[in-house]
GROMACS .gro file of C-alpha atoms in nm:
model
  342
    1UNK     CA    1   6.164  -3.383   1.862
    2UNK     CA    2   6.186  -3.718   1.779
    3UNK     CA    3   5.946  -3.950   1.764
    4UNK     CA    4   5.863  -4.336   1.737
    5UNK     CA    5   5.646  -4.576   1.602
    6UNK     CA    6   5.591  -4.946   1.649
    7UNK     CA    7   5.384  -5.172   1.426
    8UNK     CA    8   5.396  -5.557   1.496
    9UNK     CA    9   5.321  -5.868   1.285
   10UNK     CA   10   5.278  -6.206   1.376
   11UNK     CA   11   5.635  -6.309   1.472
   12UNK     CA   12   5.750  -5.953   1.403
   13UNK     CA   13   5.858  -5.718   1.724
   14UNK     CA   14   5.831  -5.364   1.748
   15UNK     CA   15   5.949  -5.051   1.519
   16UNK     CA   16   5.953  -4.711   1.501
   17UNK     CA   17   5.963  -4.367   1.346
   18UNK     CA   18   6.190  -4.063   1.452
   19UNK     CA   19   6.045  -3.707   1.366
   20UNK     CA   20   6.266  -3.441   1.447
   21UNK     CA   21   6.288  -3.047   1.370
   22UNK     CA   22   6.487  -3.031   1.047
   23UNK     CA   23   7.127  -0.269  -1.052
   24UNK     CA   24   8.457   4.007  -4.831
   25UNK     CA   25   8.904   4.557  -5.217
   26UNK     CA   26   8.910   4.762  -5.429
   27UNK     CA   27   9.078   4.793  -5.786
   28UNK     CA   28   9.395   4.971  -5.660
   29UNK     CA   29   9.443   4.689  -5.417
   30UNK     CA   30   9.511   4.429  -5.710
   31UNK     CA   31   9.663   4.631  -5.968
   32UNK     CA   32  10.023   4.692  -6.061
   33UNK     CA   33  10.165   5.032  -5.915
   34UNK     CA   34  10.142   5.109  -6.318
   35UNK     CA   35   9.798   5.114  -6.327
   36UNK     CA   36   9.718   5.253  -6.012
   37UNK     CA   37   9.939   5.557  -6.161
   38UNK     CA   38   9.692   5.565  -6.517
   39UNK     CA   39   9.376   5.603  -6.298
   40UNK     CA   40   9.494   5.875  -6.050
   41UNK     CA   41   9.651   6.115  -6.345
   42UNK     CA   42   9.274   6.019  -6.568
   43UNK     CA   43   9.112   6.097  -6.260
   44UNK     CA   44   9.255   6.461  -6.297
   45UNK     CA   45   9.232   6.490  -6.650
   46UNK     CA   46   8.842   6.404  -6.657
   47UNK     CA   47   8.778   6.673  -6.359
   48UNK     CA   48   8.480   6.884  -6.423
   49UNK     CA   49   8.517   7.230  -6.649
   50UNK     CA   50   8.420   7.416  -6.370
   51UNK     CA   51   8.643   7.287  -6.142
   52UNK     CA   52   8.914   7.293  -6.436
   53UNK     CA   53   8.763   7.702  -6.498
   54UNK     CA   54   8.842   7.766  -6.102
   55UNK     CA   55   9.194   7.673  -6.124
   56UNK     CA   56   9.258   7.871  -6.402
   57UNK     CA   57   9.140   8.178  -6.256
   58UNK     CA   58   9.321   8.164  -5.945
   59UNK     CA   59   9.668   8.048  -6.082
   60UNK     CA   60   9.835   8.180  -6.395
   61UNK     CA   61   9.963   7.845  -6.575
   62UNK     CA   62  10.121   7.801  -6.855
   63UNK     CA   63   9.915   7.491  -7.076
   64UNK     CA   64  10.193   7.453  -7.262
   65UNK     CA   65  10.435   7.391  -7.000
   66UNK     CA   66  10.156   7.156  -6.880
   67UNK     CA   67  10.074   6.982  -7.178
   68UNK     CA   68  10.456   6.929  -7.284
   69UNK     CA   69  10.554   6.810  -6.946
   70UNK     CA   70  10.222   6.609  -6.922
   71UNK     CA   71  10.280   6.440  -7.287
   72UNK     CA   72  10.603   6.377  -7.166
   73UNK     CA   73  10.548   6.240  -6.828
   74UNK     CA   74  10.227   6.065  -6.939
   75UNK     CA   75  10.408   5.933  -7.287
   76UNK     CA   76  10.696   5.809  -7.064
   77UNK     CA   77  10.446   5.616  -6.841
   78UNK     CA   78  10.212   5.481  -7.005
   79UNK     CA   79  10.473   5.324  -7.280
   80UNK     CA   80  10.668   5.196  -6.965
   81UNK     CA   81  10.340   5.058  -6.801
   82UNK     CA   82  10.224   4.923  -7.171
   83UNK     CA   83  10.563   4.755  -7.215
   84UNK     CA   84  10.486   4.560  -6.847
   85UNK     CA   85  10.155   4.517  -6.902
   86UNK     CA   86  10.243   4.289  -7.194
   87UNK     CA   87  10.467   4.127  -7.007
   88UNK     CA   88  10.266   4.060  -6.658
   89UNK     CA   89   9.870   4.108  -6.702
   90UNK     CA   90   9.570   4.254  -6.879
   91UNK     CA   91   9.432   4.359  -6.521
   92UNK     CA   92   9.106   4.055  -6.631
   93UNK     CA   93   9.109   3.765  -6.457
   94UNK     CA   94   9.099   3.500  -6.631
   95UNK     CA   95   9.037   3.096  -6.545
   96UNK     CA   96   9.242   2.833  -6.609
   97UNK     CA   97   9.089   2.569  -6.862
   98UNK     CA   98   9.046   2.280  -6.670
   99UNK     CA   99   9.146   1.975  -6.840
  100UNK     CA  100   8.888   1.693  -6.904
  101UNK     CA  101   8.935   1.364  -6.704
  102UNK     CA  102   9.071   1.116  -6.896
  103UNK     CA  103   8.852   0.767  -6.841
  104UNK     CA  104   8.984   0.459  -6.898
  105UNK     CA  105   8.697   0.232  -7.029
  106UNK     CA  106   8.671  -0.106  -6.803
  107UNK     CA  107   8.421  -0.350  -6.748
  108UNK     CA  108   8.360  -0.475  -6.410
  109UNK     CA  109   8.098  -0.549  -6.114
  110UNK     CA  110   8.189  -0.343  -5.790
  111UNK     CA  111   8.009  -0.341  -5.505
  112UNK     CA  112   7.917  -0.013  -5.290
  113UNK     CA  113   8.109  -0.055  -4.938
  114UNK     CA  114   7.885   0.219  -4.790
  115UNK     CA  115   7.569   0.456  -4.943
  116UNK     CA  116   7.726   0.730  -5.160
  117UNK     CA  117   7.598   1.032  -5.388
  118UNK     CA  118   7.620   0.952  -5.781
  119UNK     CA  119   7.785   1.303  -5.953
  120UNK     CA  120   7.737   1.361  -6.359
  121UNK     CA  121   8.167   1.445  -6.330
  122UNK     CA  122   8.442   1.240  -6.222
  123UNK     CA  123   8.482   1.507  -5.927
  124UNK     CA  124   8.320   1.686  -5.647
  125UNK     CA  125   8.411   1.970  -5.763
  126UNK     CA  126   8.211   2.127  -6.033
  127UNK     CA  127   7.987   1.859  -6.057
  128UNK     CA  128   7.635   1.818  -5.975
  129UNK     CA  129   7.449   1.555  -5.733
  130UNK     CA  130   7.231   1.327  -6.004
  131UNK     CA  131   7.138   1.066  -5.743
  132UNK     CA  132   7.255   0.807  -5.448
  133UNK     CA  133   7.335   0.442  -5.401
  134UNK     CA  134   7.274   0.263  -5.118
  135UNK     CA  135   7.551  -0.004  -4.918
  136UNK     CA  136   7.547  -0.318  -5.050
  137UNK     CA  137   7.452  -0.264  -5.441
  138UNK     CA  138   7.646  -0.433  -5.683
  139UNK     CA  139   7.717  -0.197  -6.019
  140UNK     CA  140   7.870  -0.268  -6.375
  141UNK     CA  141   8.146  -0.040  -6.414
  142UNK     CA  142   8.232   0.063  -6.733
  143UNK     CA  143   8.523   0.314  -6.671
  144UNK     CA  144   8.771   0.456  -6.427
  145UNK     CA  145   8.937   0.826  -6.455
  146UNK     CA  146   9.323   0.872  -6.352
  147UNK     CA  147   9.167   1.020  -5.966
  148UNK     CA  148   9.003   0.713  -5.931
  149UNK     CA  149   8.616   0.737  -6.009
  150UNK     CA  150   8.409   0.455  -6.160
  151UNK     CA  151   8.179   0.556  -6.437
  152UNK     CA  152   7.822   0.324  -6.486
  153UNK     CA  153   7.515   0.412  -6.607
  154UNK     CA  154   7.271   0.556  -6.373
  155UNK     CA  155   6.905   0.546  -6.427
  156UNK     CA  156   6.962   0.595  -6.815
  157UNK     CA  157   7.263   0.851  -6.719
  158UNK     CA  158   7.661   0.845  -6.709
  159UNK     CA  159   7.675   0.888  -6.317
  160UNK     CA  160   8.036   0.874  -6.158
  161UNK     CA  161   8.098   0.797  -5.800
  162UNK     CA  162   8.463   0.788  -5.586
  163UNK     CA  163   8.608   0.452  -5.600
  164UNK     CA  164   8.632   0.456  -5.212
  165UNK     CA  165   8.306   0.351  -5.190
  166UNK     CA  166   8.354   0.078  -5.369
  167UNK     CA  167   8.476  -0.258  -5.381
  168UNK     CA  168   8.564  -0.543  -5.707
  169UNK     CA  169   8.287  -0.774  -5.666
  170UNK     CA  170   8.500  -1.074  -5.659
  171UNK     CA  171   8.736  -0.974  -5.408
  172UNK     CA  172   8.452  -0.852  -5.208
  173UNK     CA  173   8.287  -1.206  -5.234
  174UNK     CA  174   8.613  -1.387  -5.128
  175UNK     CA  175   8.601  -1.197  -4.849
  176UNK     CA  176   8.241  -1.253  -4.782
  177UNK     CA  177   8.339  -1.619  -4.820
  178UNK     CA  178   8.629  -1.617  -4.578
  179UNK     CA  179   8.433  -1.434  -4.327
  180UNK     CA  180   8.186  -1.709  -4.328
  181UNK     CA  181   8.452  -2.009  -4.300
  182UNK     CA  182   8.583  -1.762  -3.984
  183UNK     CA  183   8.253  -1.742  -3.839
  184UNK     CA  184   8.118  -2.113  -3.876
  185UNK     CA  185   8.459  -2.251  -3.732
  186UNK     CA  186   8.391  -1.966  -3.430
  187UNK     CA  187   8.070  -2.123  -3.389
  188UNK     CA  188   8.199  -2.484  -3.391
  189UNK     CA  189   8.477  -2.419  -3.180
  190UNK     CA  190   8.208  -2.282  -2.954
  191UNK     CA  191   7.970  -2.565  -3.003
  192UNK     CA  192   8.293  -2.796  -2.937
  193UNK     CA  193   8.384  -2.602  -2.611
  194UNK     CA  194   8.052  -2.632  -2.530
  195UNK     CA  195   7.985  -2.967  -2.529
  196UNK     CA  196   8.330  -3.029  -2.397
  197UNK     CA  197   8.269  -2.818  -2.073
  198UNK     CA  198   7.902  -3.017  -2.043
  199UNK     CA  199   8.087  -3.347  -2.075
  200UNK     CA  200   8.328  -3.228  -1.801
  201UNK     CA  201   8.023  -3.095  -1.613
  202UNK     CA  202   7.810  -3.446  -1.637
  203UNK     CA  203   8.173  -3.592  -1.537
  204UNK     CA  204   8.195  -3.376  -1.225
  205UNK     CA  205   7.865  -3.427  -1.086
  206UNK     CA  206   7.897  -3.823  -1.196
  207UNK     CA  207   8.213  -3.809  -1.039
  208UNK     CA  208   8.070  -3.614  -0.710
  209UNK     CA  209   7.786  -3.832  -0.722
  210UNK     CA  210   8.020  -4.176  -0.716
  211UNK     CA  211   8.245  -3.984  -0.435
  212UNK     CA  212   7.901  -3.895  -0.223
  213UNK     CA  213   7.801  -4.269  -0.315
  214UNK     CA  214   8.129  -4.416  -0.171
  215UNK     CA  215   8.168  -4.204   0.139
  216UNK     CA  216   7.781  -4.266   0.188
  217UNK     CA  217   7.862  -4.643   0.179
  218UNK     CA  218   8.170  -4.589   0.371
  219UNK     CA  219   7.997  -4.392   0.663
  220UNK     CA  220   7.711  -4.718   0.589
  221UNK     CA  221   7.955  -4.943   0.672
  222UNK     CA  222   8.113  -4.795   0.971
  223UNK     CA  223   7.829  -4.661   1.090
  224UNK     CA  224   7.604  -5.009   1.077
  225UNK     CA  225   7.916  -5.197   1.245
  226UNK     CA  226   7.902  -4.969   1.517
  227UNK     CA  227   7.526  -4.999   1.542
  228UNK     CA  228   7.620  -5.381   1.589
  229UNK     CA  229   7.884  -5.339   1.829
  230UNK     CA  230   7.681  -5.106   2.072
  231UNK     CA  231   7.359  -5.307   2.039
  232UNK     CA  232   7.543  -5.650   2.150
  233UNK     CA  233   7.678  -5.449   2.433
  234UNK     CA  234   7.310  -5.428   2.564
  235UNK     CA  235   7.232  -5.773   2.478
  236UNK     CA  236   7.526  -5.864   2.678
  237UNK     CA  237   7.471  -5.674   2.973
  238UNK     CA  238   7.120  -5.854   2.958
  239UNK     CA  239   7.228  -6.222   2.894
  240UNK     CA  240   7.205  -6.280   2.544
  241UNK     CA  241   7.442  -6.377   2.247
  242UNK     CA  242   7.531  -6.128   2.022
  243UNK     CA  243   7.437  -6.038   1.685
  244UNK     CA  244   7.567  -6.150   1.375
  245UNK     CA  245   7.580  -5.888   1.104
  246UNK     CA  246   7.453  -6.028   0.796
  247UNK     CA  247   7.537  -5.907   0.494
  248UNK     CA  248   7.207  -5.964   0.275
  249UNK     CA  249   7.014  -5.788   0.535
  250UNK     CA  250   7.237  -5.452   0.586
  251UNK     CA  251   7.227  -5.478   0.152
  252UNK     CA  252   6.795  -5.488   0.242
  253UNK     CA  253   6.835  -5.280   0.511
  254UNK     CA  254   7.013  -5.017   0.333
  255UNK     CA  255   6.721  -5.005   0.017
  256UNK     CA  256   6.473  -4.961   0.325
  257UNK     CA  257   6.659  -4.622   0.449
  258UNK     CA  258   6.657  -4.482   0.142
  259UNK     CA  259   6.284  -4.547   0.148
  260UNK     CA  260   6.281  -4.327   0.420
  261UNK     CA  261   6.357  -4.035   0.281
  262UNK     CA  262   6.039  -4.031   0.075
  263UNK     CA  263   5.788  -4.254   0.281
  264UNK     CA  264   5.921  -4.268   0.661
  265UNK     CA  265   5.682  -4.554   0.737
  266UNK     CA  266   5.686  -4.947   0.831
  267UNK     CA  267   5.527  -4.935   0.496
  268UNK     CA  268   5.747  -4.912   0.176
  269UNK     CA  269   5.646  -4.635  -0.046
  270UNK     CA  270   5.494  -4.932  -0.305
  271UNK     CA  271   5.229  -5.029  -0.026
  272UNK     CA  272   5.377  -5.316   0.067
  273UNK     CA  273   5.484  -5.411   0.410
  274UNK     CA  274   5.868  -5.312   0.525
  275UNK     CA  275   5.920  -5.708   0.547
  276UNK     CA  276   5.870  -5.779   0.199
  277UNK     CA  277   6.238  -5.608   0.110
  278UNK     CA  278   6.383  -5.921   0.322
  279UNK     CA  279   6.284  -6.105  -0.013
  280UNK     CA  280   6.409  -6.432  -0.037
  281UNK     CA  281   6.623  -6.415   0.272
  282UNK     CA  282   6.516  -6.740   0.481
  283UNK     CA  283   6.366  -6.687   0.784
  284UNK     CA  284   6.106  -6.734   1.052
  285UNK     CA  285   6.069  -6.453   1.273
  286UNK     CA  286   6.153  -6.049   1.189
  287UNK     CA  287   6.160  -5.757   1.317
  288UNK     CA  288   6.240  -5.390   1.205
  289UNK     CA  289   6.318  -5.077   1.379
  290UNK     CA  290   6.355  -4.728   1.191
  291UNK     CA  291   6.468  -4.395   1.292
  292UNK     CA  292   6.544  -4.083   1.145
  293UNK     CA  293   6.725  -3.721   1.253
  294UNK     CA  294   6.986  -3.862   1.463
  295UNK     CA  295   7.331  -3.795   1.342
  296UNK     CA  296   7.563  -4.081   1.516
  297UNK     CA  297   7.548  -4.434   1.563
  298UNK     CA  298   7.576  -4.357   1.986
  299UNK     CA  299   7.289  -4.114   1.940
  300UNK     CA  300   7.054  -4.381   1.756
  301UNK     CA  301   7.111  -4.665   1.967
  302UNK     CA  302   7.002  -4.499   2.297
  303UNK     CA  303   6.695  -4.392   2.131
  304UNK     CA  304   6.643  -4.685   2.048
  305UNK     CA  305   6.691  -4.834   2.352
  306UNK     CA  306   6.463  -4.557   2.527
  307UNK     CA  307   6.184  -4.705   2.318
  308UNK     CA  308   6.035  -5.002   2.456
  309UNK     CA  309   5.947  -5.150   2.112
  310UNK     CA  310   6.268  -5.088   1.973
  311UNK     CA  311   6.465  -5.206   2.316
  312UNK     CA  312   6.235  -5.509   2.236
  313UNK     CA  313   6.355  -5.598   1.902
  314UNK     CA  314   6.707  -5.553   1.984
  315UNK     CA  315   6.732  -5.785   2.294
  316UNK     CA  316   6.451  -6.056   2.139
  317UNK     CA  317   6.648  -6.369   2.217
  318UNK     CA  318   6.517  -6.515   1.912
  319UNK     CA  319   6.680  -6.299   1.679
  320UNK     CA  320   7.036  -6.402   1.599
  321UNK     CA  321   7.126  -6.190   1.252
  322UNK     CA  322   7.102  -5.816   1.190
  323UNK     CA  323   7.137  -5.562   0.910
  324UNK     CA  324   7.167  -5.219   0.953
  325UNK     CA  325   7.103  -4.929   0.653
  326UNK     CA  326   7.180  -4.577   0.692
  327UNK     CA  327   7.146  -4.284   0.414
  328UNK     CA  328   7.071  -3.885   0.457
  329UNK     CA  329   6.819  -3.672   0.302
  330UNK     CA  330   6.475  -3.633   0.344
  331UNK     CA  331   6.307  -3.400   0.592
  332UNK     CA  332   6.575  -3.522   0.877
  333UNK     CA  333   6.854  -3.541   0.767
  334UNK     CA  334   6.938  -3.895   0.866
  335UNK     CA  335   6.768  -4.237   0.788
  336UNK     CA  336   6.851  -4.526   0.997
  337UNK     CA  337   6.710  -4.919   0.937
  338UNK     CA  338   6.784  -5.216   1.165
  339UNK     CA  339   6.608  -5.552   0.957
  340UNK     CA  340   6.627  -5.829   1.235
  341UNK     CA  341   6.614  -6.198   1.163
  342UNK     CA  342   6.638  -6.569   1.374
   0.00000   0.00000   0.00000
């Protein structure tokens, strides 16, 4: 609903307000066939006497058949498995002397890449765990073997650890260094793009805001001529001269509608009265209607013209100059301001 107020001064005519509803083999298995030949014929050599007695008794044998062909058989063998066993194996097994890493002595500072174990040998074989280093400790080197482990001195020890874990100190600085040049032009490219995209941003809405400003002014304009042109139809049709729209008081009458979007009163939002915004405009009689919620020109004038106050200022004979203001926002919408003067 709309609604209207009037207030009058001395001189002044009505005006009005509008209020309107806005987520694991055995032995045989790794001998020669030689060998495995000795052991089966000492096996039956070194049988028992009485199992040596019981074959006697049941088979007539002649021992020196036995012995001759045994000698013979045995001599035969035994030379033949002698004669390989020189040149294969001793049937012990024997390790292969391992040879001792050669260390070439250097002097360094390398830097531990990631935590790793500190061995008392240049290898993990063999060797035994004597303590760890953590990521990120840097270590005087004082040797490297040919598989590529650093000696240093560890807790009053020679400790050796795998070169993979490590790093030269200066290299590992320049790229420490590099890393940091990287990362603080990443951040002020970001800072840049940052401050770029807020500029662009405060451009935009300064932009949007000068657009809104214009069209505002624009719709102002057309809207406040069209206020004039449909109130001097009524004056007409009642006998008067028409209005002259003055350009100081649409300028005054425009700062009065955006008053109206915070204080939607005959009184300005200072206390003051709604006339004193005429300023220094000369005149002698004035007169100010105000509305609010209405959306076109057609709409405001024949609410105005229902209201007897407001009808009143718009045909007063006396007046002879008009301003009109118009704005939106505030709890209607719409704000419009007719400033009347003689």
């Amino acid at each position: 609903m709309k609604r209207f107020f009037m207030t009058a001064t001395v001189f002044i005519t009505s005006v009005a307000m509008i209020s309107c509803t806005t987520p694991l083999s055995s032995l045989e298995d790794d001998e020669d066939a030689s060998l495995k030949k000795d052991a089966n014929i000492t096996r039956n050599v070194s049988s028992s006497e009485d199992d040596y007695d019981d074959y006697d008794d049941d088979y007539e044998y002649d021992y020196d058949d036995f012995d001759d062909d045994y000698d013979d058989d045995y001599d035969d063998d035994e030379s033949d498995d002698i004669d390989d066993g020189n040149n294969s194996s001793d049937n012990t097994n024997v390790k292969e002397e391992k040879k001792e890493a050669v260390i070439t002595d250097i002097s360094k500072k390398i830097i531990t890449l990631k935590a790793c174990n500190v061995r008392n040998l240049p290898t993990a074989d063999d060797s035994e765990i004597i303590g760890k280093i953590e990521k990120d400790v840097v270590i005087d080197a004082t040797g490297v073997s040919e598989n590529n482990w650093y000696r240093f001195e560890y807790e009053g020890k020679t400790g050796y650890a795998n070169s993979i874990f490590f790093m030269d100190k200066d290299e590992y600085d320049k790229q420490q260094a590099e890393l940091k040049k990287q990362q603080e032009e990443k951040e002020k490219a970001a800072l840049e793009a940052q401050k770029k995209a807020e500029e662009e941003k405060k451009l935009a809405e300064q932009k949007a805001a000068e657009e809104a400003a214009a069209q505002q002014a624009n719709n102002s304009a057309s809207f406040a001529a069209q206020v004039v042109a449909l109130c001097n139809e009524q004056r007409a049709a009642n006998g008067l001269g028409p209005l002259t729209e003055d350009a100081a008081l649409d300028s005054r009458a425009q700062i009065r509608a955006g008053e109206l979007i915070t204080t939607f009163s005959h009184t300005r939002p200072d206390g003051s009265s709604c006339f004193t915004v005429i300023g220094d405009v000369s005149w002698t009689t004035c007169g100010e209607n105000i509305a609010a919620g209405y959306q076109t020109p057609q709409d405001v004038v024949n609410g105005w013209m229902n209201s007897e106050g407001h009808r009143a200022n718009i045909l007063n004979p006396a007046f002879t100059k008009i301003g009109v203001g118009y704005c939106t926002g505030g709890s209607y919408g719409t704000n419009w301001v007719q400033l009347f003067t003689d």
